[in-house]
Amino acid sequence: MMKIIGTLLLITYSSVFAANFKGKEGALNISFSNQFKTYKNFLGLPYVLIKKEQRSKKTSISITPTGLKSLDLNPMLLQKNYDKYKIGRKNWAKKRGFKIDSYLEFDSFKNKTQTTIFSAGYIYTKKDSTQNIEVSYYIICKNETFQIKVLTENVFYTNPFSKMLRSSLSNSRCK
């Protein structure tokens, strides 16, 4: 069983905190804005960040070691898995009476340390007409895959938030 150790370093003189996650083989260091309140072992997830000041609507970011050694980069296999992902999300939404509005295509980019980060996601509308977005990012650190999942209302996934998130991912480091 993978032993998960999360260490939170709160830097009081700045608006950023850094989190270190250690898995069996790798570790991920990532920094986020201190606009988020952090929870350890929350709802079965090892580490969850929830945006503090957002009225009753919450933005959450979870960081989870997946147990996968690495992601297979074979394009045909990636497309097959992405097609399964879409079917799974469609079934999930249907059970809840939600509507899938669109999918964010499988994408990848390199961060400042040249680590490849993969992403996929979707936008859906809830029964109350609220539109949400869920995006998953995957980072491979020393043969260990970490998932960073963002869930928020689509209106909050704005340019400033997505820039902050992209900056955090771009500055992440594998140890």
GROMACS .gro file of C-alpha atoms in nm:
model
  175
    1MET     CA    1   0.000   0.000   0.000
    2MET     CA    2   0.128   0.340  -0.093
    3LYS     CA    3   0.218   0.555   0.201
    4ILE     CA    4   0.111   0.911   0.142
    5ILE     CA    5   0.279   1.185   0.336
    6GLY     CA    6   0.167   1.543   0.285
    7THR     CA    7   0.362   1.832   0.428
    8LEU     CA    8   0.224   2.182   0.426
    9LEU     CA    9   0.452   2.479   0.461
   10LEU     CA   10   0.265   2.800   0.527
   11ILE     CA   11   0.463   3.105   0.431
   12THR     CA   12   0.315   3.390   0.633
   13TYR     CA   13   0.494   3.676   0.461
   14SER     CA   14   0.362   3.596   0.115
   15SER     CA   15   0.036   3.499  -0.052
   16VAL     CA   16   0.159   3.152  -0.145
   17PHE     CA   17   0.192   2.820   0.031
   18ALA     CA   18   0.383   2.516  -0.090
   19ALA     CA   19   0.280   2.153  -0.057
   20ASN     CA   20   0.510   1.853  -0.085
   21PHE     CA   21   0.359   1.513  -0.164
   22LYS     CA   22   0.561   1.196  -0.137
   23GLY     CA   23   0.456   0.871  -0.293
   24LYS     CA   24   0.644   0.544  -0.311
   25GLU     CA   25   0.892   0.657  -0.574
   26GLY     CA   26   0.843   1.026  -0.642
   27ALA     CA   27   0.744   1.350  -0.480
   28LEU     CA   28   0.564   1.656  -0.612
   29ASN     CA   29   0.620   2.010  -0.487
   30ILE     CA   30   0.357   2.263  -0.588
   31SER     CA   31   0.263   2.612  -0.466
   32PHE     CA   32  -0.081   2.773  -0.461
   33SER     CA   33  -0.233   3.106  -0.362
   34ASN     CA   34  -0.323   3.128   0.007
   35GLN     CA   35  -0.681   3.206  -0.100
   36PHE     CA   36  -0.739   2.835  -0.043
   37LYS     CA   37  -0.806   2.656   0.286
   38THR     CA   38  -0.635   2.320   0.302
   39TYR     CA   39  -0.776   1.990   0.425
   40LYS     CA   40  -0.588   1.665   0.473
   41ASN     CA   41  -0.767   1.332   0.419
   42PHE     CA   42  -1.092   1.509   0.326
   43LEU     CA   43  -1.373   1.301   0.170
   44GLY     CA   44  -1.132   1.016   0.101
   45LEU     CA   45  -0.881   1.239  -0.077
   46PRO     CA   46  -0.533   1.287   0.069
   47TYR     CA   47  -0.521   1.662   0.009
   48VAL     CA   48  -0.796   1.910  -0.085
   49LEU     CA   49  -0.781   2.288  -0.123
   50ILE     CA   50  -1.107   2.486  -0.111
   51LYS     CA   51  -1.121   2.851  -0.207
   52LYS     CA   52  -1.200   3.058   0.104
   53GLU     CA   53  -1.398   3.361  -0.012
   54GLN     CA   54  -1.649   3.260  -0.271
   55ARG     CA   55  -1.987   3.281  -0.097
   56SER     CA   56  -2.166   2.945  -0.107
   57LYS     CA   57  -2.007   2.834  -0.433
   58LYS     CA   58  -1.676   2.658  -0.378
   59THR     CA   59  -1.376   2.595  -0.596
   60SER     CA   60  -1.179   2.286  -0.500
   61ILE     CA   61  -0.842   2.146  -0.601
   62SER     CA   62  -0.741   1.794  -0.500
   63ILE     CA   63  -0.394   1.643  -0.524
   64THR     CA   64  -0.379   1.264  -0.530
   65PRO     CA   65  -0.106   1.010  -0.606
   66THR     CA   66  -0.284   0.774  -0.849
   67GLY     CA   67  -0.080   0.459  -0.795
   68LEU     CA   68  -0.008   0.452  -1.169
   69LYS     CA   69   0.357   0.411  -1.259
   70SER     CA   70   0.324   0.631  -1.566
   71LEU     CA   71   0.080   0.728  -1.838
   72ASP     CA   72   0.114   0.538  -2.164
   73LEU     CA   73   0.187   0.799  -2.431
   74ASN     CA   74   0.073   0.583  -2.721
   75PRO     CA   75  -0.167   0.815  -2.912
   76MET     CA   76  -0.412   0.536  -3.004
   77LEU     CA   77  -0.432   0.415  -2.643
   78LEU     CA   78  -0.470   0.772  -2.516
   79GLN     CA   79  -0.762   0.831  -2.755
   80LYS     CA   80  -0.925   0.501  -2.656
   81ASN     CA   81  -0.896   0.588  -2.286
   82TYR     CA   82  -1.023   0.941  -2.350
   83ASP     CA   83  -1.324   0.799  -2.535
   84LYS     CA   84  -1.394   0.577  -2.230
   85TYR     CA   85  -1.354   0.883  -2.006
   86LYS     CA   86  -1.616   1.070  -2.210
   87ILE     CA   87  -1.862   0.779  -2.186
   88GLY     CA   88  -1.804   0.757  -1.810
   89ARG     CA   89  -1.864   1.129  -1.762
   90LYS     CA   90  -2.177   1.115  -1.980
   91ASN     CA   91  -2.319   0.827  -1.771
   92TRP     CA   92  -2.228   1.009  -1.446
   93ALA     CA   93  -2.407   1.326  -1.562
   94LYS     CA   94  -2.714   1.138  -1.685
   95LYS     CA   95  -2.761   0.966  -1.345
   96ARG     CA   96  -2.766   1.307  -1.177
   97GLY     CA   97  -2.985   1.483  -1.431
   98PHE     CA   98  -2.694   1.698  -1.550
   99LYS     CA   99  -2.604   1.783  -1.910
  100ILE     CA  100  -2.253   1.762  -2.056
  101ASP     CA  101  -2.197   2.083  -2.251
  102SER     CA  102  -1.851   2.012  -2.390
  103TYR     CA  103  -1.528   1.823  -2.335
  104LEU     CA  104  -1.186   1.982  -2.306
  105GLU     CA  105  -0.966   1.782  -2.537
  106PHE     CA  106  -0.676   1.582  -2.400
  107ASP     CA  107  -0.378   1.818  -2.394
  108SER     CA  108  -0.021   1.837  -2.266
  109PHE     CA  109   0.242   2.100  -2.191
  110LYS     CA  110   0.586   2.112  -2.031
  111ASN     CA  111   0.648   2.301  -1.710
  112LYS     CA  112   0.963   2.501  -1.629
  113THR     CA  113   1.152   2.185  -1.531
  114GLN     CA  114   1.047   2.018  -1.859
  115THR     CA  115   0.810   1.777  -1.682
  116THR     CA  116   0.515   1.696  -1.908
  117ILE     CA  117   0.172   1.775  -1.764
  118PHE     CA  118  -0.136   1.619  -1.924
  119SER     CA  119  -0.490   1.752  -1.890
  120ALA     CA  120  -0.848   1.663  -1.979
  121GLY     CA  121  -1.184   1.787  -1.861
  122TYR     CA  122  -1.543   1.873  -1.930
  123ILE     CA  123  -1.807   2.139  -1.874
  124TYR     CA  124  -2.152   2.042  -1.750
  125THR     CA  125  -2.475   2.211  -1.648
  126LYS     CA  126  -2.652   2.115  -1.326
  127LYS     CA  127  -3.029   2.099  -1.272
  128ASP     CA  128  -3.026   2.454  -1.131
  129SER     CA  129  -2.863   2.580  -1.457
  130THR     CA  130  -2.526   2.631  -1.284
  131GLN     CA  131  -2.245   2.550  -1.525
  132ASN     CA  132  -1.942   2.372  -1.375
  133ILE     CA  133  -1.603   2.278  -1.510
  134GLU     CA  134  -1.388   1.986  -1.399
  135VAL     CA  135  -1.030   1.959  -1.521
  136SER     CA  136  -0.778   1.689  -1.430
  137TYR     CA  137  -0.404   1.741  -1.465
  138TYR     CA  138  -0.157   1.451  -1.449
  139ILE     CA  139   0.208   1.495  -1.358
  140ILE     CA  140   0.458   1.209  -1.367
  141CYS     CA  141   0.726   1.243  -1.098
  142LYS     CA  142   0.999   0.978  -1.100
  143ASN     CA  143   0.769   0.713  -1.248
  144GLU     CA  144   0.476   0.805  -1.020
  145THR     CA  145   0.165   0.981  -1.149
  146PHE     CA  146  -0.006   1.253  -0.946
  147GLN     CA  147  -0.353   1.384  -1.034
  148ILE     CA  148  -0.451   1.745  -0.967
  149LYS     CA  149  -0.826   1.789  -1.013
  150VAL     CA  150  -1.001   2.126  -1.027
  151LEU     CA  151  -1.377   2.157  -0.979
  152THR     CA  152  -1.547   2.496  -0.994
  153GLU     CA  153  -1.830   2.689  -1.149
  154ASN     CA  154  -1.738   2.778  -1.504
  155VAL     CA  155  -1.772   3.151  -1.427
  156PHE     CA  156  -1.495   3.117  -1.164
  157TYR     CA  157  -1.260   2.940  -1.408
  158THR     CA  158  -1.174   3.282  -1.540
  159ASN     CA  159  -0.854   3.422  -1.677
  160PRO     CA  160  -0.706   3.520  -1.335
  161PHE     CA  161  -0.785   3.178  -1.182
  162SER     CA  162  -0.665   2.979  -1.482
  163LYS     CA  163  -0.346   3.192  -1.493
  164MET     CA  164  -0.283   3.123  -1.122
  165LEU     CA  165  -0.340   2.752  -1.177
  166ARG     CA  166  -0.121   2.741  -1.488
  167SER     CA  167   0.153   2.927  -1.298
  168SER     CA  168   0.133   2.679  -1.009
  169LEU     CA  169   0.157   2.385  -1.250
  170SER     CA  170   0.436   2.550  -1.451
  171ASN     CA  171   0.639   2.601  -1.134
  172SER     CA  172   0.574   2.254  -0.990
  173ARG     CA  173   0.878   2.036  -0.929
  174CYS     CA  174   0.933   1.665  -0.908
  175LYS     CA  175   1.174   1.535  -0.648
   0.00000   0.00000   0.00000
